[in-house]
Tab-separated table of C-alpha atoms in Angstrom:
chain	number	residue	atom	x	y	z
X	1	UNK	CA	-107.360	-8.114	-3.782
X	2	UNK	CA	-107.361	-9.761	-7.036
X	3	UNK	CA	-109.947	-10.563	-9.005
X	4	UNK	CA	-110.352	-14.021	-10.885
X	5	UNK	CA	-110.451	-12.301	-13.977
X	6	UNK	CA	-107.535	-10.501	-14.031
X	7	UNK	CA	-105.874	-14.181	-12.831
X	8	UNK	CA	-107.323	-15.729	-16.079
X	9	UNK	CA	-105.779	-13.038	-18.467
X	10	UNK	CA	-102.283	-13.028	-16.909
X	11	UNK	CA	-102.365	-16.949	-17.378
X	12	UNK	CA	-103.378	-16.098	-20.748
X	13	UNK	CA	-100.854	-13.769	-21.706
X	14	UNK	CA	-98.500	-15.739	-20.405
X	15	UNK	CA	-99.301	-18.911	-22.450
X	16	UNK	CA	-99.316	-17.185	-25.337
X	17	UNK	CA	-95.827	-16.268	-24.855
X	18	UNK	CA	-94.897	-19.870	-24.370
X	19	UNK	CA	-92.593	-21.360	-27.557
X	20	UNK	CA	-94.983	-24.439	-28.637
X	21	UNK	CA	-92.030	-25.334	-31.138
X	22	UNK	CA	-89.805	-28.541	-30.123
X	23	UNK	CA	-86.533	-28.106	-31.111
X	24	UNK	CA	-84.870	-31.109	-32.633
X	25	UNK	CA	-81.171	-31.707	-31.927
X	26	UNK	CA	-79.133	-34.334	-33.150
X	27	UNK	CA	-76.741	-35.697	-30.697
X	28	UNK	CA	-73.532	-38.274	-31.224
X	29	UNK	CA	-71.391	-40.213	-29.074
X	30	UNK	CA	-67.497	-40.532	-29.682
X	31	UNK	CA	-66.747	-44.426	-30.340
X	32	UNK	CA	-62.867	-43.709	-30.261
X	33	UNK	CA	-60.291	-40.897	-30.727
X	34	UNK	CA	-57.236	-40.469	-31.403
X	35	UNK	CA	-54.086	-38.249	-33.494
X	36	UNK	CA	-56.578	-35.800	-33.853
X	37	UNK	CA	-59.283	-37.784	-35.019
X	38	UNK	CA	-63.092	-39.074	-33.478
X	39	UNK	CA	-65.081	-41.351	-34.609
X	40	UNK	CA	-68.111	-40.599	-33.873
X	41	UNK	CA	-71.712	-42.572	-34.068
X	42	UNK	CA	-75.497	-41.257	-34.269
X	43	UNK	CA	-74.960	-38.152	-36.525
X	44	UNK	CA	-76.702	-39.981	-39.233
X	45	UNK	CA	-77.861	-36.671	-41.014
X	46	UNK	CA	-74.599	-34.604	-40.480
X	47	UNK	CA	-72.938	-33.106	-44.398
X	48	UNK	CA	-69.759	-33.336	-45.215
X	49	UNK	CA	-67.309	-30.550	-44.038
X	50	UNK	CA	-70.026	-29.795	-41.147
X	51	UNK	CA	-68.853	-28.141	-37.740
X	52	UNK	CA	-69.563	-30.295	-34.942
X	53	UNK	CA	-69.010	-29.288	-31.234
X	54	UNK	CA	-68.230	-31.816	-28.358
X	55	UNK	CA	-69.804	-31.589	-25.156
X	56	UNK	CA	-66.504	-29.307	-23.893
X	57	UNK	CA	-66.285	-26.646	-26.515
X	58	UNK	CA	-64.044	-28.304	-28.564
X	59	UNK	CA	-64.472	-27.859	-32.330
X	60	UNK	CA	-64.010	-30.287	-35.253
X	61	UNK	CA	-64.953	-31.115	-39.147
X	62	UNK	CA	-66.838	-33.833	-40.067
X	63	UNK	CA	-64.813	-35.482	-43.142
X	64	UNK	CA	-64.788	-39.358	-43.377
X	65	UNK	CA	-69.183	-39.507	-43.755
X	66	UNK	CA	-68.717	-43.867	-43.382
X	67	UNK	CA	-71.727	-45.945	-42.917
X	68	UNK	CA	-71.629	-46.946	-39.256
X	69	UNK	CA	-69.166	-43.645	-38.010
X	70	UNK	CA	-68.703	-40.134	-39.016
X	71	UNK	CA	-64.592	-39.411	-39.042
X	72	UNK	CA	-63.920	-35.717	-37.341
X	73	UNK	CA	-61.019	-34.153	-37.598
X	74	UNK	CA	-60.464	-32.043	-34.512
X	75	UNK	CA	-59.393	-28.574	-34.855
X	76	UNK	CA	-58.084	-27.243	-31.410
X	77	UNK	CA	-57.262	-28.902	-27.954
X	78	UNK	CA	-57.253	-32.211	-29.414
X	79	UNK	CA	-56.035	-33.870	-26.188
X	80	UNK	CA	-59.606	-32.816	-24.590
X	81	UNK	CA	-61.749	-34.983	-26.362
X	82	UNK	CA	-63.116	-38.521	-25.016
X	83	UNK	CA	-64.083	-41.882	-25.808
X	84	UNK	CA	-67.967	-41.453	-24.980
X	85	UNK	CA	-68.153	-37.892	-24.957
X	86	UNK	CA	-71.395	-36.279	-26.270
X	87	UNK	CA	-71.055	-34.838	-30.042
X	88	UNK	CA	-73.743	-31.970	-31.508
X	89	UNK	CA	-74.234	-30.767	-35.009
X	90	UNK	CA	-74.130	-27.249	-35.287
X	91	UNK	CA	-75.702	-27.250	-38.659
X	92	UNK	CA	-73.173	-24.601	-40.241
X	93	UNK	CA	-70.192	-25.378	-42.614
X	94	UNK	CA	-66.895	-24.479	-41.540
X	95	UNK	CA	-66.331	-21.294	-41.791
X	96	UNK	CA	-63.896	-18.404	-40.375
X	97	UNK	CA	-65.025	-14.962	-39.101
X	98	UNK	CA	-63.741	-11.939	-42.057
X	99	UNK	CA	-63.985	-8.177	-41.410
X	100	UNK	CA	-62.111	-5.016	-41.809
X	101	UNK	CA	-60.699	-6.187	-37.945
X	102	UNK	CA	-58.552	-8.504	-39.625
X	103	UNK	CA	-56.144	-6.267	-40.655
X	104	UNK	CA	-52.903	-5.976	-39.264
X	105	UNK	CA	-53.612	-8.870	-36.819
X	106	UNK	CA	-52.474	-12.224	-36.661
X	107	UNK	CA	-54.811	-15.130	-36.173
X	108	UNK	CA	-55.157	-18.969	-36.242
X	109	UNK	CA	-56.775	-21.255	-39.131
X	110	UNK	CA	-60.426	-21.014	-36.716
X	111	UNK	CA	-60.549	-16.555	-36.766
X	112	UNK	CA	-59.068	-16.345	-33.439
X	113	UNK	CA	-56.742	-13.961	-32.904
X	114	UNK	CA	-53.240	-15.207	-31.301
X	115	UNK	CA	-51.083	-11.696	-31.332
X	116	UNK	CA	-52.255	-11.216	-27.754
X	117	UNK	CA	-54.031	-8.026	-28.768
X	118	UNK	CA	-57.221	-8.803	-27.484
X	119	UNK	CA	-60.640	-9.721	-29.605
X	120	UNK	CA	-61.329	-8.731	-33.363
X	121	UNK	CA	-62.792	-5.553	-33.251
X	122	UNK	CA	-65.568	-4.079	-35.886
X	123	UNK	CA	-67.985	-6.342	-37.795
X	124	UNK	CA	-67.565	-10.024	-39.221
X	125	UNK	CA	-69.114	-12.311	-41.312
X	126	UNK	CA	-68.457	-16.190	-41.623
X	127	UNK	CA	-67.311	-17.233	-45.214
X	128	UNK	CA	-67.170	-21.180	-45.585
X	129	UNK	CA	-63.307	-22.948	-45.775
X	130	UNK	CA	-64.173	-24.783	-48.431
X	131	UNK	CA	-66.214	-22.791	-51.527
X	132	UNK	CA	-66.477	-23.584	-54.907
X	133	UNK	CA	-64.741	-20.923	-57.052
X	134	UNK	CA	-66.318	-18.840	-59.935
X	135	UNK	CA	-65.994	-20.646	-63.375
X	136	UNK	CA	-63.748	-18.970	-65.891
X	137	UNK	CA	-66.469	-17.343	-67.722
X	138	UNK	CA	-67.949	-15.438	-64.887
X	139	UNK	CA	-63.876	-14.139	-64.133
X	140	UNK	CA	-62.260	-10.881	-65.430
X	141	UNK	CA	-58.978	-11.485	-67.867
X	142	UNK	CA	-55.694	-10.653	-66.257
X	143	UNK	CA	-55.185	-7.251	-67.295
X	144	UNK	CA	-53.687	-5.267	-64.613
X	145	UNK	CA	-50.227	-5.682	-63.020
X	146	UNK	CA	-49.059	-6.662	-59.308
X	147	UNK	CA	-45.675	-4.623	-58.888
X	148	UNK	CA	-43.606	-7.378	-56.821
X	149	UNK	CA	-41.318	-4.169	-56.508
X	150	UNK	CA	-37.834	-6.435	-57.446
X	151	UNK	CA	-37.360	-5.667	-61.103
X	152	UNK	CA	-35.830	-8.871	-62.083
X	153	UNK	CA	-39.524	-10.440	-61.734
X	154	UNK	CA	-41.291	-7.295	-62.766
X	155	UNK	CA	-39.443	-7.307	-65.661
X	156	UNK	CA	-38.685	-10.918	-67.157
X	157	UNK	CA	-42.054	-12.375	-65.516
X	158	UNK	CA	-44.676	-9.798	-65.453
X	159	UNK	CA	-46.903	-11.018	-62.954
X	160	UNK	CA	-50.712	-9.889	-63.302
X	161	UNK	CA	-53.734	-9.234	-60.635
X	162	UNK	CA	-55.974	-12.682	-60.613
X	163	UNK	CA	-53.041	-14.761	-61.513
X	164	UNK	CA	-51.356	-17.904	-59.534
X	165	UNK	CA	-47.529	-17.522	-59.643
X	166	UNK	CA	-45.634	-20.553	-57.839
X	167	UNK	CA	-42.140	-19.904	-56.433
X	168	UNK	CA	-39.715	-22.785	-56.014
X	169	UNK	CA	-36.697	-22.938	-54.875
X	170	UNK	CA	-33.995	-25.441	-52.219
X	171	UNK	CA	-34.471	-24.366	-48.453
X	172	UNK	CA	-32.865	-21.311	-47.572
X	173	UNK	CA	-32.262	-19.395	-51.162
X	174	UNK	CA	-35.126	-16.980	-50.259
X	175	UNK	CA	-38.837	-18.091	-51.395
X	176	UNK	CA	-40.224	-16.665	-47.953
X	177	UNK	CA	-38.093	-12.863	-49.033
X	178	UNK	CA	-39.425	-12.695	-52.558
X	179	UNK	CA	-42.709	-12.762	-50.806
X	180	UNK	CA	-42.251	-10.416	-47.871
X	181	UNK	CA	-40.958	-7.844	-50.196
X	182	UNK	CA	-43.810	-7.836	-52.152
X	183	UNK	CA	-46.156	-7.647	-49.258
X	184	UNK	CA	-43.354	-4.710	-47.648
X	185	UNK	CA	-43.420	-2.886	-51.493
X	186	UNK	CA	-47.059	-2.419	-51.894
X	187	UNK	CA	-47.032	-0.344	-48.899
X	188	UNK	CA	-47.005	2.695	-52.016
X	189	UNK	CA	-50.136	1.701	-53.156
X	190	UNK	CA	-51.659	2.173	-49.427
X	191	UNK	CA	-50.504	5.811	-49.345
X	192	UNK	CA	-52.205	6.571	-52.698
X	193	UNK	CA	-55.232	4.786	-51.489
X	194	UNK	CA	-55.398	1.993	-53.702
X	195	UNK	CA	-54.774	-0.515	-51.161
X	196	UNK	CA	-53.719	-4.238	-52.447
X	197	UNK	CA	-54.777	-6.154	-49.175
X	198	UNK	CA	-52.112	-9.016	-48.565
X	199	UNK	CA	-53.122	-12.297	-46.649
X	200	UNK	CA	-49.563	-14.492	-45.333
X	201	UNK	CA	-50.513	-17.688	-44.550
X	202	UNK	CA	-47.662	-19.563	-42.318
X	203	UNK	CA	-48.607	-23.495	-42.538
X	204	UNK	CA	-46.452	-25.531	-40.396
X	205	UNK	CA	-43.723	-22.904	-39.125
X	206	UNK	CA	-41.936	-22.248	-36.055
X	207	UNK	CA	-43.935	-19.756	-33.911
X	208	UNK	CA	-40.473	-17.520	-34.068
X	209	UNK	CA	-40.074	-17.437	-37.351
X	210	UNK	CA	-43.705	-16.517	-37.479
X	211	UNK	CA	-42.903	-13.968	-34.836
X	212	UNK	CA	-39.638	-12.636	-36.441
X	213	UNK	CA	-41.214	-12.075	-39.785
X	214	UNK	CA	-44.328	-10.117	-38.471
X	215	UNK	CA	-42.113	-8.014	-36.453
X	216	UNK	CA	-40.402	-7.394	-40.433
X	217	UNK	CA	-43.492	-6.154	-41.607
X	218	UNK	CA	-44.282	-3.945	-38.757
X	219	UNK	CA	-41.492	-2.532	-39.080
X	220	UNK	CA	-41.940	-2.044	-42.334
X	221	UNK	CA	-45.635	-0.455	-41.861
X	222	UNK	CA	-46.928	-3.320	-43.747
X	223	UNK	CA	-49.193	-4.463	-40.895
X	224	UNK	CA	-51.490	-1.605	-41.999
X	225	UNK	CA	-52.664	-3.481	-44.825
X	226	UNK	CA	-51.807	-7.162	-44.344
X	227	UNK	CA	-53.152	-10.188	-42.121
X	228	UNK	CA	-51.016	-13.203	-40.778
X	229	UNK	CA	-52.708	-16.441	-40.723
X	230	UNK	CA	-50.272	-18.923	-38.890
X	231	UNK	CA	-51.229	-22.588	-38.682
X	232	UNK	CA	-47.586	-23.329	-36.531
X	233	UNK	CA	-45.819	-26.633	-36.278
X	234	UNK	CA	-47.121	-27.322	-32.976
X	235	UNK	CA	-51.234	-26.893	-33.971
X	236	UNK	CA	-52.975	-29.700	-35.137
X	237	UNK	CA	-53.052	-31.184	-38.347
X	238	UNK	CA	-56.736	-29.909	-39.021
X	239	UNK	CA	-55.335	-26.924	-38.023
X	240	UNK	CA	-52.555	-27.123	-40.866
X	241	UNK	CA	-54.887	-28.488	-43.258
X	242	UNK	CA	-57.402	-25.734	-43.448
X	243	UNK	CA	-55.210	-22.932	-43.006
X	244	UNK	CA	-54.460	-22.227	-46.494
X	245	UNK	CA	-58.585	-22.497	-47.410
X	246	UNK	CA	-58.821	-19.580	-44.548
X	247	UNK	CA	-56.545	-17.823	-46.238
X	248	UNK	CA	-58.433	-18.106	-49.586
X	249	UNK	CA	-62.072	-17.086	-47.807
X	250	UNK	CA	-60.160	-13.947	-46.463
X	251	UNK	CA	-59.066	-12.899	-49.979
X	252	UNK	CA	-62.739	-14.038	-51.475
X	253	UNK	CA	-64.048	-11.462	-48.217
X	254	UNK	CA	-62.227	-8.565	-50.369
X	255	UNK	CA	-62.719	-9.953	-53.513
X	256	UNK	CA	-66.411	-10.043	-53.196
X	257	UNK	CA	-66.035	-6.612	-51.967
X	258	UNK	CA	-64.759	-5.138	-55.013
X	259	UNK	CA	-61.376	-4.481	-53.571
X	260	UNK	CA	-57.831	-6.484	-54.203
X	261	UNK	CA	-56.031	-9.363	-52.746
X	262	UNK	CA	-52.840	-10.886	-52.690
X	263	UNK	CA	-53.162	-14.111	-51.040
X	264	UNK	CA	-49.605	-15.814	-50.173
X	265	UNK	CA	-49.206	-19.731	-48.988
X	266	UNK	CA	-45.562	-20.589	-47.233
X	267	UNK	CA	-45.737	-23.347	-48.288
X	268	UNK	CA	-48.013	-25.762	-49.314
X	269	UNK	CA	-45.881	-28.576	-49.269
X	270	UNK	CA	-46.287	-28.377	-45.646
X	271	UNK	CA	-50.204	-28.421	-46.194
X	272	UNK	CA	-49.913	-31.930	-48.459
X	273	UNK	CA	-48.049	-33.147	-45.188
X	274	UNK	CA	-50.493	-32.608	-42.830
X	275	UNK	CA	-53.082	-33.692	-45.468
X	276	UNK	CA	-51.166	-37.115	-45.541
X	277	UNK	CA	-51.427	-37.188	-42.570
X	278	UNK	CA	-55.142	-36.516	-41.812
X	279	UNK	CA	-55.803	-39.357	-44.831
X	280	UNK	CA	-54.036	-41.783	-42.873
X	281	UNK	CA	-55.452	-41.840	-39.652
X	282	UNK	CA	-58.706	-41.495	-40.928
X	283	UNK	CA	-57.942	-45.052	-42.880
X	284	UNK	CA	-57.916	-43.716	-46.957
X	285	UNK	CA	-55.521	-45.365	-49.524
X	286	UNK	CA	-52.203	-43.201	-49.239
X	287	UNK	CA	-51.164	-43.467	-52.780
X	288	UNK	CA	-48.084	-45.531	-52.319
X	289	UNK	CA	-45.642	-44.013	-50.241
X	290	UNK	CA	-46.607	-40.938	-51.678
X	291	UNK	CA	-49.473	-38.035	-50.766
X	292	UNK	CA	-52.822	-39.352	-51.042
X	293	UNK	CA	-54.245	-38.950	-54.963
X	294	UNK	CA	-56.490	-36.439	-54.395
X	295	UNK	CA	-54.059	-33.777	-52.976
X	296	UNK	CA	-53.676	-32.068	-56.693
X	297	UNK	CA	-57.447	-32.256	-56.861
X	298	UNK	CA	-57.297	-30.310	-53.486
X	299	UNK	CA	-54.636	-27.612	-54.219
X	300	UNK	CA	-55.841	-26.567	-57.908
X	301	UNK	CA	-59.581	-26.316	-56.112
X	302	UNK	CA	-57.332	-24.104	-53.999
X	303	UNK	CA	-55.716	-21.941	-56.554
């Protein structure tokens, strides 16, 4: 038999459990969508370069921030999303998942990885796309050397740890192989154990040539030390857009660690495309019959 007593203190206990907190979501509705693009209305409070989620799972950015409609650029399975689909903030910049898992994987623009390998093992922490760089004062002069390993550069054009180097060049007279052997030739340094961690970031390739030139560095035993980020021809133009800035919040991972990074974009012409193309459908000025103004803004905030 129970007593009343003992009734009133498990109802006590019990209600003292209970989370008197309401939470306080704030929910959107997309107005149209379309080439990889939602407009969505009622995120009134939503930043700029915020991750939203759609009622399916699907991820996107929020970039136009327009008085009546928020303009989201959706990062994967664009054909998923809705007219009048439900839209939540998630509150958290967009940001990629970095650990020591990375290496020797190959992954997509959003962390996941894509080699069929399974998940990304070992710890990770989100760094944000999109992060404002140290100023020059706070930054170390360039004082040690990166060893490209082919003599004609290492000798005419010393190039130094902390320093941008640009490589152009027509199609097909070997821009991609200047970089590969660099990633292939610091495999010397990993034996010593003074690893120089290298990050190749494929924007807007073929997935076989992708394929093909991580099979190169495996064979190579360059994996070891080096992650693929591929952003292919057939992903999304978010997708392309953002891959180099994953790139860059891989090497800042390391960086910020105390360790080095060699961070490699092939090619960033292909980025300004899909940039273009992003500007356009979400309704800026192009920049006549050009890239949009604001893509050298965007690429030295890169470098």
């Amino acid at each position: 038999m129970i007593k009343p007593n003992e009734i009133s203190d498990i109802l006590k206990s019990k209600l003292e459990e209970v989370d008197k907190q309401a939470g306080f979501e704030e929910i959107g509705t997309v107005l149209e969508v379309g080439d990889g693009v939602a407009h969505v209305y009622g995120l009134d409070n939503v930043k700029a370069s915020e991750l939203v989620e759609f009622e399916n799972g699907v991820r996107g950015v929020a970039m136009n921030l327009e008085e009546s409609n928020v303009g989201v650029i959706l990062l994967n399975d664009i054909e998923k999303v809705t007219e009048n689909m439900t839209v939540r903030r998630t509150g958290d910049i967009a940001s990629i998942p970095v650990g020591e898992g990375l290496l020797g994987r190959v992954i997509n623009t959003l962390g996941d990885p894509i080699d069929g390998k399974g998940p990304i093992e070992g710890k990770t922490l989100l760094m944000p796309l999109d992060r404002k760089a140290p100023g020059v004062i706070f930054r170390q002069p360039v004082k040690e050397p990166l060893q490209t390993g082919i003599k004609a550069i290492d000798a005419m054009v010393p190039i130094g740890r902390g320093q941008r180097e640009l490589i152009i060049g027509d199609r097909q007279v070997g821009k991609t192989t200047i970089a590969i052997d660099t990633i292939i030739n610091q495999r010397e340094n990993f034996k010593n154990g003074k690893p120089l961690y290298c990050i190749y970031v494929a924007i807007g390739q073929k997935a076989s040539s992708v394929a093909a030139l991580v099979n190169t560095l495996r064979e190579h035993g360059a994996m070891d030390y080096t992650i693929v980020l591929a952003a292919n021809a057939s992903d999304s133009a978010a997708m392309r857009y953002y891959a180099p800035m994953a790139g860059a919040a891989i090497g800042e991972y390391f960086r910020d660690s105390g360790r080095h990074a060699l961070v490699i974009y092939d090619d960033l012409s292909k980025q300004a495309v899909s940039y273009r193309e992003i500007s356009l459908i979400l309704r800026r000025p192009s920049g006549r019959e050009a890239y949009p103004g604001d893509i050298f803004y965007l690429h030295s905030r890169l470098l």
